[in-house]
């Protein structure tokens, strides 16, 4: 009988300090996330130096917790997988150095994982991937459509030309005077709203799977200025609803079009913005209509976590990929196939 495989995942690319043990690349044995959101809220966003400081304080304890909850000793592990990039360089380095020290001390191999591969592989923890597969990745730093022919093979077919979807959410939330992170706030306001301001949709040139959200952000700002110049005030819920409708419409339409063109067997959504209630519903509806299986992980696995890094790391590890103790943070890392 094949021995079970346990991989420790570590993630510190932004504002969550996370460690997790995943069994056989599919089963979460422990999943610890220490969020800095409360602290970063005071500044209306992530301050890199503060993020690094929090990671330093939390990383050892979070790794210990992940092992304790898994009821495992370091010797029971097969490897350590850590986010190598992209992300904040100072934040990445804390996780990478902790991973290297842990791997060296316990004689374990190390694997450097791309953060977006992690978001995609969060789905493996819920539903086995079927290829060809289309992944919509929508997070604070990324908006991408990726086609996968098999495990570890990534073909980028579209990406944002300016702001990422989550970034647009966070910036518009700021304009509306909502706290950081803005995504969940706008999601809630929009859902409760009894009206909607009509905002434009950036479709870009015909056939393009790229995205653009900065024009929408400017449209919201202009709308607010115009209303305020008339001495009136905006209804934040109506603005949130109109903004969200535009984002969801474009994301859903382009994902559907790509799924049909590439004849995929499965569509998945990933990343923090995939926690959005209206986006999940819209994607579920169109793909149910189309008869294409669509999956999105539970919300706790959409936002940053280390289980997704362990899941992607397991696939890389089994494909023979190994990092070295010379590994460094790679803030602008590109998503490369490992297949
Ligand atoms: O994946 P993630 O946790 O971190 C990055 O890798 O960037 O994504 C964070 C982003 C933030 O911009 C946040 O506002 C957004 O995801 N987000 C949401 C929701 N929950 C989080 N956006 C829209 N609706 C939500 N419910
Ligand atoms: Zn992320």
mmCIF file of N, CA, C and O in Angstrom, residues 6-12 16-33 62 66 69 81-83 113-115 117-126 297-298 300-315:
data_model
loop_
_atom_site.group_PDB
_atom_site.id
_atom_site.type_symbol
_atom_site.label_atom_id
_atom_site.label_comp_id
_atom_site.label_asym_id
_atom_site.label_seq_id
_atom_site.Cartn_x
_atom_site.Cartn_y
_atom_site.Cartn_z
ATOM 1 N N UNK A 6 2.466 13.711 3.558
ATOM 2 C CA UNK A 6 2.087 14.912 4.319
ATOM 3 C C UNK A 6 3.012 16.063 3.955
ATOM 4 O O UNK A 6 4.233 15.937 4.078
ATOM 5 N N UNK A 7 2.427 17.156 3.517
ATOM 6 C CA UNK A 7 3.246 18.322 3.168
ATOM 7 C C UNK A 7 2.815 19.524 4.000
ATOM 8 O O UNK A 7 1.622 19.802 4.145
ATOM 9 N N UNK A 8 3.828 20.197 4.550
ATOM 10 C CA UNK A 8 3.574 21.417 5.327
ATOM 11 C C UNK A 8 3.611 22.600 4.369
ATOM 12 O O UNK A 8 4.589 22.782 3.637
ATOM 13 N N UNK A 9 2.552 23.394 4.344
ATOM 14 C CA UNK A 9 2.510 24.598 3.508
ATOM 15 C C UNK A 9 2.697 25.835 4.369
ATOM 16 O O UNK A 9 2.234 25.880 5.516
ATOM 17 N N UNK A 10 3.400 26.828 3.815
ATOM 18 C CA UNK A 10 3.617 28.092 4.530
ATOM 19 C C UNK A 10 3.319 29.247 3.572
ATOM 20 O O UNK A 10 3.792 29.244 2.433
ATOM 21 N N UNK A 11 2.534 30.217 4.030
ATOM 22 C CA UNK A 11 2.158 31.355 3.174
ATOM 23 C C UNK A 11 2.280 32.660 3.964
ATOM 24 O O UNK A 11 1.671 32.807 5.035
ATOM 25 N N UNK A 12 3.079 33.605 3.421
ATOM 26 C CA UNK A 12 3.212 34.916 4.070
ATOM 27 C C UNK A 12 3.330 36.026 3.025
ATOM 28 O O UNK A 12 3.982 37.037 3.274
ATOM 29 N N UNK A 16 -1.662 37.652 5.601
ATOM 30 C CA UNK A 16 -2.036 36.502 6.424
ATOM 31 C C UNK A 16 -0.770 35.672 6.667
ATOM 32 O O UNK A 16 -0.042 35.378 5.729
ATOM 33 N N UNK A 17 -0.557 35.304 7.945
ATOM 34 C CA UNK A 17 0.536 34.389 8.272
ATOM 35 C C UNK A 17 -0.118 33.025 8.407
ATOM 36 O O UNK A 17 -0.951 32.828 9.292
ATOM 37 N N UNK A 18 0.239 32.084 7.516
ATOM 38 C CA UNK A 18 -0.518 30.838 7.491
ATOM 39 C C UNK A 18 0.379 29.614 7.347
ATOM 40 O O UNK A 18 1.401 29.648 6.666
ATOM 41 N N UNK A 19 -0.026 28.533 8.019
ATOM 42 C CA UNK A 19 0.654 27.239 7.893
ATOM 43 C C UNK A 19 -0.409 26.149 7.919
ATOM 44 O O UNK A 19 -1.443 26.292 8.587
ATOM 45 N N UNK A 20 -0.150 25.071 7.180
ATOM 46 C CA UNK A 20 -1.151 24.022 7.050
ATOM 47 C C UNK A 20 -0.478 22.709 6.701
ATOM 48 O O UNK A 20 0.559 22.695 6.041
ATOM 49 N N UNK A 21 -1.072 21.613 7.153
ATOM 50 C CA UNK A 21 -0.593 20.301 6.713
ATOM 51 C C UNK A 21 -1.677 19.693 5.832
ATOM 52 O O UNK A 21 -2.854 19.677 6.204
ATOM 53 N N UNK A 22 -1.283 19.238 4.650
ATOM 54 C CA UNK A 22 -2.219 18.626 3.713
ATOM 55 C C UNK A 22 -1.769 17.200 3.413
ATOM 56 O O UNK A 22 -0.582 16.941 3.203
ATOM 57 N N UNK A 23 -2.742 16.270 3.455
ATOM 58 C CA UNK A 23 -2.451 14.844 3.228
ATOM 59 C C UNK A 23 -2.750 14.478 1.780
ATOM 60 O O UNK A 23 -3.836 14.788 1.271
ATOM 61 N N UNK A 24 -1.804 13.874 1.124
ATOM 62 C CA UNK A 24 -1.948 13.384 -0.258
ATOM 63 C C UNK A 24 -2.423 14.463 -1.240
ATOM 64 O O UNK A 24 -3.088 14.168 -2.232
ATOM 65 N N UNK A 25 -2.111 15.731 -0.919
ATOM 66 C CA UNK A 25 -2.441 16.836 -1.821
ATOM 67 C C UNK A 25 -3.908 17.194 -1.866
ATOM 68 O O UNK A 25 -4.310 18.076 -2.634
ATOM 69 N N UNK A 26 -4.721 16.534 -1.058
ATOM 70 C CA UNK A 26 -6.177 16.722 -1.180
ATOM 71 C C UNK A 26 -6.909 16.946 0.130
ATOM 72 O O UNK A 26 -7.991 17.513 0.137
ATOM 73 N N UNK A 27 -6.327 16.456 1.217
ATOM 74 C CA UNK A 27 -7.082 16.473 2.469
ATOM 75 C C UNK A 27 -6.422 17.413 3.479
ATOM 76 O O UNK A 27 -5.244 17.234 3.820
ATOM 77 N N UNK A 28 -7.183 18.384 3.971
ATOM 78 C CA UNK A 28 -6.627 19.317 4.953
ATOM 79 C C UNK A 28 -6.577 18.642 6.317
ATOM 80 O O UNK A 28 -7.601 18.198 6.830
ATOM 81 N N UNK A 29 -5.375 18.550 6.894
ATOM 82 C CA UNK A 29 -5.235 17.950 8.212
ATOM 83 C C UNK A 29 -5.211 19.066 9.261
ATOM 84 O O UNK A 29 -5.707 18.912 10.364
ATOM 85 N N UNK A 30 -4.623 20.206 8.897
ATOM 86 C CA UNK A 30 -4.688 21.387 9.753
ATOM 87 C C UNK A 30 -4.545 22.601 8.858
ATOM 88 O O UNK A 30 -3.941 22.519 7.781
ATOM 89 N N UNK A 31 -5.119 23.717 9.294
ATOM 90 C CA UNK A 31 -5.085 24.927 8.459
ATOM 91 C C UNK A 31 -5.172 26.141 9.372
ATOM 92 O O UNK A 31 -6.243 26.524 9.814
ATOM 93 N N UNK A 32 -4.007 26.725 9.673
ATOM 94 C CA UNK A 32 -3.952 27.848 10.621
ATOM 95 C C UNK A 32 -3.710 29.152 9.859
ATOM 96 O O UNK A 32 -2.775 29.240 9.060
ATOM 97 N N UNK A 33 -4.560 30.143 10.098
ATOM 98 C CA UNK A 33 -4.387 31.451 9.453
ATOM 99 C C UNK A 33 -4.443 32.535 10.525
ATOM 100 O O UNK A 33 -5.437 32.659 11.229
ATOM 101 N N UNK A 62 2.539 29.818 14.376
ATOM 102 C CA UNK A 62 1.566 29.317 13.395
ATOM 103 C C UNK A 62 2.017 27.944 12.858
ATOM 104 O O UNK A 62 1.202 27.021 12.712
ATOM 105 N N UNK A 66 0.085 24.381 13.417
ATOM 106 C CA UNK A 66 -0.320 23.532 12.289
ATOM 107 C C UNK A 66 0.098 22.087 12.535
ATOM 108 O O UNK A 66 -0.656 21.150 12.242
ATOM 109 N N UNK A 69 -2.070 20.674 15.609
ATOM 110 C CA UNK A 69 -3.441 20.339 15.212
ATOM 111 C C UNK A 69 -3.471 19.084 14.331
ATOM 112 O O UNK A 69 -4.417 18.308 14.371
ATOM 113 N N UNK A 81 6.388 23.182 1.628
ATOM 114 C CA UNK A 81 6.074 24.009 0.458
ATOM 115 C C UNK A 81 5.835 25.425 0.946
ATOM 116 O O UNK A 81 5.127 25.643 1.927
ATOM 117 N N UNK A 82 6.446 26.393 0.272
ATOM 118 C CA UNK A 82 6.318 27.785 0.727
ATOM 119 C C UNK A 82 6.065 28.702 -0.471
ATOM 120 O O UNK A 82 6.570 28.449 -1.564
ATOM 121 N N UNK A 83 5.286 29.757 -0.244
ATOM 122 C CA UNK A 83 5.049 30.743 -1.312
ATOM 123 C C UNK A 83 6.349 31.474 -1.619
ATOM 124 O O UNK A 83 6.926 32.126 -0.751
ATOM 125 N N UNK A 113 6.488 27.695 -4.191
ATOM 126 C CA UNK A 113 5.212 27.668 -4.911
ATOM 127 C C UNK A 113 4.808 29.072 -5.355
ATOM 128 O O UNK A 113 4.976 30.038 -4.613
ATOM 129 N N UNK A 114 4.252 29.162 -6.568
ATOM 130 C CA UNK A 114 3.684 30.426 -7.053
ATOM 131 C C UNK A 114 2.332 30.633 -6.359
ATOM 132 O O UNK A 114 1.500 29.725 -6.322
ATOM 133 N N UNK A 115 2.123 31.829 -5.823
ATOM 134 C CA UNK A 115 0.911 32.117 -5.046
ATOM 135 C C UNK A 115 -0.381 31.815 -5.837
ATOM 136 O O UNK A 115 -1.354 31.298 -5.279
ATOM 137 N N UNK A 117 -0.721 29.675 -8.381
ATOM 138 C CA UNK A 117 -0.869 28.210 -8.504
ATOM 139 C C UNK A 117 -1.539 27.712 -7.237
ATOM 140 O O UNK A 117 -2.411 26.838 -7.272
ATOM 141 N N UNK A 118 -1.160 28.287 -6.102
ATOM 142 C CA UNK A 118 -1.795 27.939 -4.826
ATOM 143 C C UNK A 118 -3.291 28.210 -4.871
ATOM 144 O O UNK A 118 -4.099 27.328 -4.583
ATOM 145 N N UNK A 119 -3.670 29.418 -5.281
ATOM 146 C CA UNK A 119 -5.109 29.748 -5.346
ATOM 147 C C UNK A 119 -5.849 28.737 -6.231
ATOM 148 O O UNK A 119 -6.949 28.301 -5.904
ATOM 149 N N UNK A 120 -5.261 28.391 -7.362
ATOM 150 C CA UNK A 120 -5.912 27.437 -8.274
ATOM 151 C C UNK A 120 -6.052 26.079 -7.585
ATOM 152 O O UNK A 120 -7.114 25.447 -7.615
ATOM 153 N N UNK A 121 -4.968 25.643 -6.911
ATOM 154 C CA UNK A 121 -4.976 24.310 -6.293
ATOM 155 C C UNK A 121 -5.835 24.234 -5.025
ATOM 156 O O UNK A 121 -6.075 23.143 -4.518
ATOM 157 N N UNK A 122 -6.332 25.378 -4.545
ATOM 158 C CA UNK A 122 -7.294 25.341 -3.433
ATOM 159 C C UNK A 122 -8.468 24.460 -3.842
ATOM 160 O O UNK A 122 -9.097 23.799 -3.008
ATOM 161 N N UNK A 123 -8.754 24.428 -5.144
ATOM 162 C CA UNK A 123 -9.873 23.613 -5.636
ATOM 163 C C UNK A 123 -9.635 22.115 -5.477
ATOM 164 O O UNK A 123 -10.591 21.359 -5.330
ATOM 165 N N UNK A 124 -8.381 21.705 -5.524
ATOM 166 C CA UNK A 124 -8.072 20.276 -5.369
ATOM 167 C C UNK A 124 -8.467 19.770 -3.980
ATOM 168 O O UNK A 124 -8.627 18.573 -3.764
ATOM 169 N N UNK A 125 -8.588 20.712 -3.040
ATOM 170 C CA UNK A 125 -8.951 20.330 -1.677
ATOM 171 C C UNK A 125 -10.453 20.066 -1.557
ATOM 172 O O UNK A 125 -10.930 19.604 -0.529
ATOM 173 N N UNK A 126 -11.189 20.397 -2.609
ATOM 174 C CA UNK A 126 -12.644 20.222 -2.590
ATOM 175 C C UNK A 126 -13.118 19.286 -3.693
ATOM 176 O O UNK A 126 -14.041 18.491 -3.505
ATOM 177 N N UNK A 297 -13.963 27.070 -4.299
ATOM 178 C CA UNK A 297 -13.755 26.577 -2.931
ATOM 179 C C UNK A 297 -14.579 27.372 -1.913
ATOM 180 O O UNK A 297 -15.022 28.486 -2.221
ATOM 181 N N UNK A 298 -14.768 26.815 -0.711
ATOM 182 C CA UNK A 298 -15.429 27.597 0.333
ATOM 183 C C UNK A 298 -14.640 28.880 0.594
ATOM 184 O O UNK A 298 -13.438 28.946 0.316
ATOM 185 N N UNK A 300 -13.257 30.327 3.050
ATOM 186 C CA UNK A 300 -12.001 30.288 3.819
ATOM 187 C C UNK A 300 -10.828 29.796 2.967
ATOM 188 O O UNK A 300 -9.665 30.043 3.294
ATOM 189 N N UNK A 301 -11.115 29.101 1.859
ATOM 190 C CA UNK A 301 -10.026 28.648 0.990
ATOM 191 C C UNK A 301 -9.856 29.545 -0.232
ATOM 192 O O UNK A 301 -8.964 29.335 -1.052
ATOM 193 N N UNK A 302 -10.747 30.553 -0.379
ATOM 194 C CA UNK A 302 -10.594 31.530 -1.476
ATOM 195 C C UNK A 302 -9.588 32.595 -1.075
ATOM 196 O O UNK A 302 -8.737 32.991 -1.856
ATOM 197 N N UNK A 303 -9.706 33.082 0.170
ATOM 198 C CA UNK A 303 -8.749 34.094 0.631
ATOM 199 C C UNK A 303 -7.452 33.372 1.018
ATOM 200 O O UNK A 303 -7.408 32.145 1.104
ATOM 201 N N UNK A 304 -6.380 34.160 1.236
ATOM 202 C CA UNK A 304 -5.055 33.568 1.413
ATOM 203 C C UNK A 304 -5.005 32.557 2.559
ATOM 204 O O UNK A 304 -5.489 32.820 3.653
ATOM 205 N N UNK A 305 -4.398 31.422 2.272
ATOM 206 C CA UNK A 305 -4.243 30.350 3.264
ATOM 207 C C UNK A 305 -3.051 29.502 2.848
ATOM 208 O O UNK A 305 -2.531 29.654 1.735
ATOM 209 N N UNK A 306 -2.614 28.595 3.723
ATOM 210 C CA UNK A 306 -1.434 27.794 3.398
ATOM 211 C C UNK A 306 -1.802 26.407 2.899
ATOM 212 O O UNK A 306 -0.966 25.710 2.317
ATOM 213 N N UNK A 307 -3.075 25.996 3.073
ATOM 214 C CA UNK A 307 -3.489 24.676 2.577
ATOM 215 C C UNK A 307 -3.365 24.645 1.054
ATOM 216 O O UNK A 307 -2.935 23.656 0.460
ATOM 217 N N UNK A 308 -3.716 25.770 0.431
ATOM 218 C CA UNK A 308 -3.623 25.840 -1.037
ATOM 219 C C UNK A 308 -2.161 25.749 -1.497
ATOM 220 O O UNK A 308 -1.864 25.182 -2.548
ATOM 221 N N UNK A 309 -1.246 26.300 -0.695
ATOM 222 C CA UNK A 309 0.184 26.256 -1.046
ATOM 223 C C UNK A 309 0.692 24.816 -0.884
ATOM 224 O O UNK A 309 1.459 24.314 -1.712
ATOM 225 N N UNK A 310 0.215 24.132 0.163
ATOM 226 C CA UNK A 310 0.600 22.727 0.366
ATOM 227 C C UNK A 310 0.038 21.867 -0.761
ATOM 228 O O UNK A 310 0.707 20.951 -1.253
ATOM 229 N N UNK A 311 -1.198 22.161 -1.214
ATOM 230 C CA UNK A 311 -1.821 21.371 -2.280
ATOM 231 C C UNK A 311 -1.040 21.528 -3.589
ATOM 232 O O UNK A 311 -0.700 20.542 -4.254
ATOM 233 N N UNK A 312 -0.741 22.773 -3.960
ATOM 234 C CA UNK A 312 0.044 23.008 -5.184
ATOM 235 C C UNK A 312 1.446 22.427 -5.008
ATOM 236 O O UNK A 312 2.007 21.820 -5.929
ATOM 237 N N UNK A 313 2.009 22.597 -3.798
ATOM 238 C CA UNK A 313 3.356 22.084 -3.509
ATOM 239 C C UNK A 313 3.421 20.573 -3.650
ATOM 240 O O UNK A 313 4.429 20.030 -4.113
ATOM 241 N N UNK A 314 2.359 19.878 -3.285
ATOM 242 C CA UNK A 314 2.342 18.412 -3.410
ATOM 243 C C UNK A 314 2.419 18.008 -4.880
ATOM 244 O O UNK A 314 3.172 17.100 -5.247
ATOM 245 N N UNK A 315 1.647 18.711 -5.715
ATOM 246 C CA UNK A 315 1.674 18.400 -7.149
ATOM 247 C C UNK A 315 3.080 18.656 -7.722
ATOM 248 O O UNK A 315 3.612 17.855 -8.495
#
